[in-house]
Amino acid sequence: FTSFLHLPGASEEVAPPLQQTFMIPKKEINMVSDMAKWKRSQAYADYMGFILTLNEGVRGKKLTCEYKVSEPIEKLVALLNTLDRWIDETPPVDQPSRFGNKAFRTWYAKLDQEAEKLVAAVIPKHLADAAPEVAVYLKESVGNSTRIDYGTGHEAAFAAFLCCLCKIGVLRVDDQMAIVFKVFNRYLEVMRKLQKTYRMEPAGSQGVWGLDDFQFLPFIWGSSQLIDHPNLEPRHFVDEKVVNENHKDFMFLECILFITEMKTGPFAEHSNQLWNISAVPSWSKVNQGLIRMYKAE
């Protein structure tokens, strides 16, 4: 894992530690003062290191480019396809309130029940003991079943889930592009379908002052993809034609497309933060600014 974060290209044949013990994660950040402990922790360093490694890994690359797809990556996509199929099998129910469709709870109950089995199918037999620990992050990554909401904390749980799979050696250095372009991108598609189907509320949303109601990481990695693009500049992403022509290549534009499908009215009003970002002169400046903003949030 160290090689995953700090030594690009380092030998992958690092023997895993012989004795790994796993435990069910429990909530450790309960009050404001716990935040300082989190920021100083190895977990925080690992998590941010993971985000930034992937940020470099996708720099200047299109979603449609060629990259290696390993067996664990295929298995993760299959897992996400299963979650997608369950949405089809769990249609929204008739209810008086427009938002937060209660059918989400039925869908979530199924994941709650099956998560360990789903994770066990992704990891090799000798790591079976890790499944109960890793599965918690998967369950936390799809929204809250009580409030029927979804937000960037849930997205962070999915990134942590992938980070755990790197730490136990299931995902490797040369999986970087596939982690973002194949697995995370598929995750986004499934989350958008959840958000639409069950009319999920944004969790902890800052409304018009937030970057987006639901996601953050695809804006970071998506802006990295666009660094040094010969003709697409930040000012172009508010242009409908540019978005329609290029969204299949760039995660950032895919996000913009989803926002414009879901929201009505002038872009500058419903997505003020993004509108402001479109005035930043270069994608590398956008990328750096979003990383600072992510750490702060």
Coordinates of C-alpha atoms in Angstrom, one line a residue:
F1 CA 0.0 0.0 0.0
T2 CA 2.9 2.3 0.7
S3 CA 4.0 1.8 -2.8
F4 CA 0.4 2.6 -3.9
L5 CA 0.7 6.0 -2.3
H6 CA 4.2 7.2 -2.3
L7 CA 6.3 5.3 -4.8
P8 CA 4.7 5.3 -8.2
G9 CA 6.3 2.4 -10.2
A10 CA 7.8 0.8 -7.1
S11 CA 8.0 -3.0 -7.1
E12 CA 4.6 -4.4 -6.5
E13 CA 5.9 -7.6 -5.0
V14 CA 5.7 -6.3 -1.5
A15 CA 4.8 -9.1 0.8
P16 CA 1.7 -8.3 2.8
P17 CA 2.1 -8.2 6.6
L18 CA 1.6 -11.8 7.9
Q19 CA -0.8 -11.0 10.7
Q20 CA -3.6 -8.6 9.8
T21 CA -6.4 -8.3 12.2
F22 CA -9.7 -6.9 11.2
M23 CA -12.4 -5.2 13.2
I24 CA -15.9 -3.8 12.6
P25 CA -15.4 0.0 12.2
K26 CA -17.2 2.2 14.7
K27 CA -17.9 5.9 14.6
E28 CA -15.0 7.9 16.1
I29 CA -15.8 11.5 15.1
N30 CA -18.6 12.5 17.5
M31 CA -17.8 16.1 18.3
V32 CA -15.9 19.0 16.9
S33 CA -12.8 18.3 19.0
D34 CA -12.5 14.8 17.4
M35 CA -11.8 16.5 14.1
A36 CA -8.3 17.4 15.1
K37 CA -7.6 13.7 16.0
W38 CA -8.9 12.7 12.6
K39 CA -6.7 15.2 10.7
R40 CA -3.7 13.9 12.6
S41 CA -4.5 10.2 12.0
Q42 CA -2.9 7.7 9.8
A43 CA -6.3 7.0 8.3
Y44 CA -6.6 10.7 7.2
A45 CA -3.1 10.5 5.6
D46 CA -4.0 7.3 3.8
Y47 CA -7.4 8.6 2.6
M48 CA -6.0 11.9 1.3
G49 CA -3.0 10.2 -0.2
F50 CA -5.3 7.8 -2.0
I51 CA -7.4 10.7 -3.4
L52 CA -4.3 12.6 -4.5
T53 CA -2.7 9.5 -6.0
L54 CA -5.7 8.9 -8.2
N55 CA -5.8 12.6 -9.0
E56 CA -2.4 12.3 -10.5
G57 CA -3.2 9.0 -12.1
V58 CA -6.1 10.4 -14.3
R59 CA -4.4 13.7 -15.1
G60 CA -4.9 14.6 -18.8
K61 CA -6.7 11.3 -19.5
K62 CA -10.1 10.7 -21.1
L63 CA -12.7 8.2 -19.7
T64 CA -12.6 6.5 -23.0
C65 CA -8.9 5.9 -23.2
E66 CA -7.2 2.5 -22.9
Y67 CA -6.2 1.1 -19.5
K68 CA -5.7 -2.2 -17.8
V69 CA -8.8 -3.9 -16.3
S70 CA -7.9 -6.5 -13.6
E71 CA -10.1 -9.2 -12.3
P72 CA -10.9 -7.4 -9.0
I73 CA -12.0 -4.3 -11.0
E74 CA -14.4 -6.5 -13.1
K75 CA -15.7 -8.0 -9.8
L76 CA -16.3 -4.5 -8.4
V77 CA -18.2 -3.5 -11.5
A78 CA -20.3 -6.6 -11.2
L79 CA -21.1 -5.7 -7.5
L80 CA -22.3 -2.2 -8.7
N81 CA -24.3 -3.8 -11.4
T82 CA -26.1 -5.9 -8.8
L83 CA -26.9 -2.8 -6.8
D84 CA -28.3 -1.2 -10.0
R85 CA -30.4 -4.3 -10.8
W86 CA -31.9 -4.1 -7.2
I87 CA -33.1 -0.6 -8.0
D88 CA -35.0 -2.0 -11.0
E89 CA -36.5 -4.7 -8.7
T90 CA -37.5 -2.1 -6.1
P91 CA -39.7 0.5 -7.8
P92 CA -40.7 3.7 -5.9
V93 CA -43.9 3.4 -3.9
D94 CA -46.9 5.8 -3.9
Q95 CA -46.6 8.2 -1.0
P96 CA -47.8 11.7 -0.2
S97 CA -44.4 13.4 0.1
R98 CA -42.5 14.0 -3.1
F99 CA -39.0 13.5 -1.7
G100 CA -37.4 10.6 0.1
N101 CA -39.3 7.6 -1.4
K102 CA -39.6 4.9 1.3
A103 CA -38.8 2.2 -1.3
F104 CA -35.2 3.2 -0.7
R105 CA -35.4 1.6 2.7
T106 CA -36.4 -1.7 1.1
W107 CA -33.5 -1.4 -1.4
Y108 CA -31.1 -0.5 1.5
A109 CA -32.2 -3.4 3.6
K110 CA -31.2 -5.8 0.9
L111 CA -27.7 -4.2 0.7
D112 CA -27.5 -4.3 4.5
Q113 CA -28.2 -8.0 4.4
E114 CA -26.0 -8.9 1.4
A115 CA -23.0 -6.5 1.8
E116 CA -20.6 -9.0 3.4
K117 CA -21.4 -11.6 0.7
L118 CA -20.9 -9.0 -2.0
V119 CA -17.5 -8.0 -0.6
A120 CA -16.4 -11.6 -0.1
A121 CA -17.0 -12.2 -3.8
V122 CA -14.5 -9.4 -4.6
I123 CA -11.6 -10.4 -2.3
P124 CA -9.5 -13.5 -2.4
K125 CA -10.3 -16.4 0.0
H126 CA -7.2 -15.8 2.2
L127 CA -8.5 -12.3 3.0
A128 CA -12.0 -13.5 3.9
D129 CA -11.6 -12.1 7.4
A130 CA -11.5 -8.6 6.0
A131 CA -15.0 -8.8 4.5
P132 CA -17.0 -7.7 7.6
E133 CA -14.8 -4.7 8.1
V134 CA -14.6 -3.6 4.5
A135 CA -18.4 -4.1 4.0
V136 CA -19.2 -1.4 6.5
Y137 CA -17.8 1.2 4.2
L138 CA -19.8 -0.2 1.3
K139 CA -23.0 0.0 3.3
E140 CA -22.2 3.6 4.4
S141 CA -21.6 4.7 0.7
V142 CA -25.1 4.7 -0.7
G143 CA -27.0 7.1 1.6
N144 CA -28.8 7.1 4.9
S145 CA -31.8 4.8 5.1
T146 CA -33.5 6.7 8.0
R147 CA -33.3 10.1 6.4
I148 CA -33.3 8.8 2.8
D149 CA -30.6 11.3 1.9
Y150 CA -27.2 11.1 0.2
G151 CA -24.2 13.4 0.3
T152 CA -20.5 13.8 0.0
G153 CA -19.9 11.9 3.3
H154 CA -21.5 8.8 1.7
E155 CA -19.3 9.4 -1.4
A156 CA -16.2 9.5 1.0
A157 CA -17.3 6.2 2.4
F158 CA -17.1 4.7 -1.1
A159 CA -13.6 6.2 -1.6
A160 CA -12.6 4.7 1.8
F161 CA -14.0 1.3 0.7
L162 CA -11.8 1.4 -2.4
C163 CA -8.9 2.6 -0.3
C164 CA -9.4 -0.4 2.1
L165 CA -9.2 -2.7 -0.9
C166 CA -5.9 -1.1 -1.8
K167 CA -4.6 -1.5 1.7
I168 CA -5.3 -5.2 1.8
G169 CA -3.7 -5.6 -1.6
V170 CA -6.8 -6.5 -3.7
L171 CA -6.4 -3.4 -5.8
R172 CA -2.9 -2.5 -7.0
V173 CA -0.8 0.3 -8.4
D174 CA -1.6 -0.4 -12.0
D175 CA -5.4 -0.4 -11.2
Q176 CA -5.4 3.4 -10.7
M177 CA -7.1 4.5 -13.9
A178 CA -9.6 1.7 -13.7
I179 CA -10.5 2.6 -10.1
V180 CA -11.6 6.0 -11.2
F181 CA -12.8 5.4 -14.8
K182 CA -14.4 2.1 -14.4
V183 CA -15.4 1.5 -10.8
F184 CA -15.9 5.0 -9.4
N185 CA -17.6 6.1 -12.6
R186 CA -20.0 3.2 -12.4
Y187 CA -20.6 4.0 -8.8
L188 CA -21.6 7.5 -9.8
E189 CA -24.1 6.2 -12.4
V190 CA -25.7 4.0 -9.8
M191 CA -25.9 6.8 -7.2
R192 CA -27.5 9.1 -9.8
K193 CA -30.1 6.4 -10.5
L194 CA -30.7 6.1 -6.7
Q195 CA -31.0 9.9 -6.3
K196 CA -33.5 10.1 -9.2
T197 CA -35.5 7.0 -8.5
Y198 CA -36.0 7.6 -4.8
R199 CA -35.9 11.4 -4.9
M200 CA -33.2 11.4 -2.2
E201 CA -32.6 14.6 -0.2
P202 CA -29.1 16.1 -0.3
A203 CA -27.3 15.3 3.0
G204 CA -25.7 18.2 4.9
S205 CA -26.2 20.3 1.8
Q206 CA -25.1 23.9 1.8
G207 CA -27.8 24.6 -0.7
V208 CA -26.7 27.2 -3.3
W209 CA -23.3 27.6 -1.5
G210 CA -22.2 24.0 -1.9
L211 CA -20.4 22.8 -5.0
D212 CA -23.0 20.2 -5.8
D213 CA -25.9 18.6 -3.9
F214 CA -24.5 15.1 -4.0
Q215 CA -20.9 14.7 -5.2
F216 CA -17.4 16.2 -4.9
L217 CA -14.7 13.8 -5.9
P218 CA -15.7 13.6 -9.6
F219 CA -15.1 17.4 -9.8
I220 CA -11.6 16.9 -8.4
W221 CA -10.6 14.0 -10.6
G222 CA -12.6 15.4 -13.5
S223 CA -10.8 18.7 -13.4
S224 CA -7.5 16.7 -13.4
Q225 CA -8.6 14.9 -16.5
L226 CA -8.9 18.3 -18.2
I227 CA -5.5 19.7 -17.3
D228 CA -3.6 20.9 -20.4
H229 CA -6.6 20.1 -22.7
P230 CA -5.8 21.8 -26.0
N231 CA -9.1 23.6 -26.3
L232 CA -11.5 23.0 -23.4
E233 CA -11.1 25.7 -20.8
P234 CA -13.0 26.1 -17.5
R235 CA -15.2 28.8 -19.1
H236 CA -16.5 26.2 -21.6
F237 CA -18.2 23.9 -19.1
V238 CA -21.1 26.3 -18.8
D239 CA -21.7 26.0 -22.5
E240 CA -24.4 23.4 -23.2
K241 CA -23.0 22.4 -26.6
V242 CA -19.5 21.7 -25.2
V243 CA -21.0 19.6 -22.4
N244 CA -23.2 17.6 -24.8
E245 CA -20.3 16.9 -27.1
N246 CA -17.7 15.9 -24.5
H247 CA -19.4 14.5 -21.4
K248 CA -18.6 10.9 -22.3
D249 CA -14.9 11.7 -22.1
F250 CA -14.8 13.8 -19.0
M251 CA -16.2 13.1 -15.6
F252 CA -16.5 16.8 -14.8
L253 CA -18.8 17.4 -17.8
E254 CA -20.8 14.3 -16.9
C255 CA -21.5 16.0 -13.5
I256 CA -22.5 19.2 -15.2
L257 CA -24.9 17.4 -17.5
F258 CA -26.6 15.7 -14.6
I259 CA -27.0 19.0 -12.7
T260 CA -28.6 20.6 -15.8
E261 CA -31.0 17.6 -16.2
M262 CA -32.0 17.8 -12.5
K263 CA -32.3 21.6 -12.1
T264 CA -34.1 24.4 -13.8
G265 CA -33.4 28.1 -14.1
P266 CA -30.1 29.9 -14.9
F267 CA -26.9 27.9 -14.1
A268 CA -25.4 30.9 -12.2
E269 CA -28.4 30.8 -9.8
H270 CA -28.7 27.1 -9.0
S271 CA -25.0 26.3 -9.1
N272 CA -23.3 29.5 -8.0
Q273 CA -20.0 27.9 -6.8
L274 CA -19.5 26.1 -10.1
W275 CA -20.4 29.2 -12.0
N276 CA -17.6 31.0 -10.1
I277 CA -15.2 28.2 -10.9
S278 CA -15.9 28.6 -14.6
A279 CA -14.1 32.0 -14.3
V280 CA -10.8 30.4 -13.1
P281 CA -8.2 30.6 -15.9
S282 CA -6.8 27.1 -15.9
W283 CA -7.9 23.5 -15.0
S284 CA -4.8 23.0 -12.8
K285 CA -5.9 26.1 -10.8
V286 CA -9.4 24.6 -10.6
N287 CA -8.0 21.3 -9.5
Q288 CA -5.8 22.8 -6.7
G289 CA -8.7 25.0 -5.5
L290 CA -11.1 22.0 -5.3
I291 CA -8.5 19.9 -3.4
R292 CA -8.2 22.8 -0.8
M293 CA -12.0 23.1 -0.6
Y294 CA -12.4 19.3 -0.2
K295 CA -9.9 19.2 2.7
A296 CA -11.7 22.2 4.3
E297 CA -15.1 20.5 4.0

